[in-house]
Each structure stands twice: as C-alpha cells, then as structure tokens.
CSV table of C-alpha atoms in Angstrom, one decimal:
chain,number,residue,atom,x,y,z
A,926,VAL,CA,-78.5,13.0,-7.9
A,927,GLN,CA,-76.3,15.9,-7.0
A,928,LEU,CA,-72.6,16.3,-7.6
A,929,GLN,CA,-70.4,18.6,-5.5
A,930,ALA,CA,-67.0,19.4,-6.8
A,931,SER,CA,-64.3,21.0,-4.6
A,932,GLY,CA,-60.6,21.5,-4.3
A,933,GLY,CA,-59.9,24.1,-6.9
A,934,GLY,CA,-57.9,27.3,-6.2
A,935,LEU,CA,-54.9,29.4,-7.1
A,936,VAL,CA,-51.5,27.7,-7.3
A,937,GLN,CA,-48.1,28.5,-8.7
A,938,ALA,CA,-46.7,26.7,-11.6
A,939,GLY,CA,-45.2,23.4,-10.5
A,940,GLY,CA,-47.6,23.1,-7.6
A,941,SER,CA,-50.3,20.6,-6.9
A,942,LEU,CA,-54.0,20.5,-6.3
A,943,ARG,CA,-56.4,17.7,-5.5
A,944,LEU,CA,-60.0,17.9,-6.8
A,945,SER,CA,-62.9,15.9,-5.3
A,946,CYS,CA,-66.4,15.3,-6.5
A,947,VAL,CA,-69.0,13.7,-4.3
A,948,ALA,CA,-72.2,12.3,-5.6
A,949,SER,CA,-75.3,12.1,-3.4
A,950,GLY,CA,-79.0,11.3,-3.8
A,951,ARG,CA,-80.6,8.2,-5.2
A,952,ILE,CA,-77.6,6.1,-6.4
A,953,PHE,CA,-77.6,2.4,-7.1
A,954,SER,CA,-74.4,2.3,-9.0
A,955,ILE,CA,-71.9,4.6,-10.8
A,956,ASN,CA,-70.3,3.7,-14.0
A,957,ALA,CA,-67.5,5.7,-15.5
A,958,MET,CA,-66.3,8.8,-13.7
A,959,ASN,CA,-64.8,11.6,-15.7
A,960,TRP,CA,-63.1,14.9,-15.2
A,961,TYR,CA,-63.4,17.6,-17.9
A,962,ARG,CA,-62.1,21.1,-18.1
A,963,GLN,CA,-63.0,24.2,-20.0
A,964,ALA,CA,-60.5,27.1,-20.4
A,965,PRO,CA,-61.7,30.6,-21.4
A,966,GLY,CA,-62.7,30.7,-25.1
A,967,LYS,CA,-62.1,27.0,-25.5
A,968,GLN,CA,-64.4,24.0,-25.8
A,969,ARG,CA,-64.8,21.6,-22.8
A,970,GLU,CA,-62.4,18.7,-23.1
A,971,LEU,CA,-62.0,15.4,-21.4
A,972,VAL,CA,-59.1,15.2,-19.0
A,973,ALA,CA,-59.3,11.8,-17.3
A,974,THR,CA,-61.6,8.8,-17.1
A,975,ILE,CA,-61.8,5.9,-14.6
A,976,THR,CA,-64.1,2.9,-15.2
A,977,THR,CA,-65.9,0.8,-12.7
A,978,GLY,CA,-63.0,-1.7,-12.8
A,979,GLY,CA,-60.5,1.0,-12.1
A,980,SER,CA,-59.0,1.4,-15.6
A,981,THR,CA,-57.9,4.9,-16.3
A,982,ASN,CA,-57.3,7.0,-19.4
A,983,TYR,CA,-55.8,10.5,-19.7
A,984,ALA,CA,-55.6,13.3,-22.2
A,985,ASP,CA,-52.1,13.4,-23.7
A,986,ASP,CA,-51.1,16.7,-22.1
A,987,VAL,CA,-51.8,15.6,-18.6
A,988,LYS,CA,-50.4,12.1,-18.7
A,989,GLY,CA,-47.8,11.6,-16.0
A,990,ARG,CA,-48.9,14.6,-14.1
A,991,PHE,CA,-52.6,13.9,-13.2
A,992,THR,CA,-54.0,10.9,-11.5
A,993,ILE,CA,-57.7,10.0,-11.3
A,994,SER,CA,-59.0,7.7,-8.6
A,995,ARG,CA,-62.4,6.7,-7.1
A,996,ASP,CA,-63.8,5.6,-3.8
A,997,ASN,CA,-66.9,3.6,-4.6
A,998,ALA,CA,-68.0,3.4,-0.9
A,999,LYS,CA,-68.0,7.2,-0.8
A,1000,ASN,CA,-69.4,7.8,-4.3
A,1001,THR,CA,-66.4,10.0,-4.8
A,1002,VAL,CA,-63.9,10.7,-7.7
A,1003,TYR,CA,-60.6,12.5,-7.2
A,1004,LEU,CA,-58.2,14.2,-9.5
A,1005,GLN,CA,-54.7,14.6,-8.2
A,1006,MET,CA,-52.9,17.3,-10.3
A,1007,ASN,CA,-49.1,17.6,-10.0
A,1008,SER,CA,-46.6,19.7,-11.8
A,1009,LEU,CA,-49.3,22.2,-12.8
A,1010,LYS,CA,-48.8,24.5,-15.7
A,1011,SER,CA,-50.4,27.8,-16.7
A,1012,GLU,CA,-52.2,26.0,-19.5
A,1013,ASP,CA,-54.0,23.8,-17.0
A,1014,THR,CA,-55.9,26.9,-15.9
A,1015,ALA,CA,-59.6,26.1,-16.5
A,1016,VAL,CA,-62.9,25.3,-14.8
A,1017,TYR,CA,-62.9,21.6,-14.0
A,1018,TYR,CA,-66.1,19.6,-14.1
A,1019,CYS,CA,-66.8,16.1,-12.9
A,1020,GLN,CA,-69.2,13.9,-14.9
A,1021,LEU,CA,-70.6,10.6,-13.7
A,1022,GLY,CA,-72.8,8.0,-15.3
A,1023,VAL,CA,-75.3,7.0,-12.5
A,1024,LYS,CA,-77.9,4.3,-12.3
A,1025,SER,CA,-80.5,5.2,-9.7
A,1026,TYR,CA,-82.2,1.8,-9.4
A,1027,PRO,CA,-81.5,-1.8,-10.6
A,1028,GLY,CA,-82.3,-2.2,-14.3
A,1029,GLY,CA,-82.6,1.5,-14.7
A,1030,PRO,CA,-80.9,3.7,-17.3
A,1031,VAL,CA,-77.5,5.2,-16.8
A,1032,ASN,CA,-77.9,8.9,-16.7
A,1033,SER,CA,-75.2,11.5,-17.0
A,1034,HIS,CA,-74.8,14.0,-14.2
A,1035,TRP,CA,-72.4,17.0,-14.0
A,1036,GLY,CA,-70.9,18.8,-11.1
A,1037,GLN,CA,-71.0,22.6,-10.9
A,1038,GLY,CA,-67.3,23.1,-11.8
A,1039,THR,CA,-64.4,24.3,-9.7
A,1040,GLN,CA,-61.9,26.9,-10.9
A,1041,VAL,CA,-58.2,26.0,-11.1
A,1042,THR,CA,-55.9,28.9,-11.8
A,1043,VAL,CA,-52.1,28.3,-12.2
A,1044,SER,CA,-49.9,31.4,-12.1
A,1045,SER,CA,-46.6,31.4,-14.0
C-alpha cells in the first residue's frame, strides 16, 4: 500500500490550502483516516480524524478552520485548511488504517508528508 500526499505550499496568513492523500495498492478497506503535522523542533501531532462512518474529530487549535473529508471510492482523504496562521506551518502527514484482504489485520500506513508554510 502506498500513500501519496499533495497540496502543500506557501500561502499568506488568512489563506487556504487543500491537502489530498491517495492510497493505492492492495486495499480491501480503509478504517480511520488521519492527518498529522510536525513543526520544526516539535513532536508530530494529530490534527484531524475521520472514521469509516464519517465522524470527525479535530485538534482544538484547528477547529472551525480545518475540515477533513474522505472519498471511499477513490481511497482518498482531504484536509481543507482555511484561515491559515503562521503557527500552522509544518509538514503534514496522512495516516490510514488499511485492511488488505478480508479478515486480515488493519495495518498503519503513512504518506511521505507535504510541506505547508504560512507567511505572516
């Protein structure tokens, strides 16, 4: 299973970006889909989660600004980021729980990361 993240870039404060993460390979089903981020000198932190049923959860500092969504037919998870702040600058990673065959285990897979830089 491979994950390809895209959509990062340089944006001014107050601007928007939309991240995408596409999974490919041997996929039977995908459980929760998550976005994490890691800023320089800081630990990786969970930003947003979406379950198979579409329930979402967000870190407190992105609530109301970020929206996570998924397209199960495309094995894709998105992160719409609005009203970006300089403190959102980080490398953003997608992480998916993937089952490759019926009855198999759910394995964790990570994307390669995409850089988001917000200038103030």
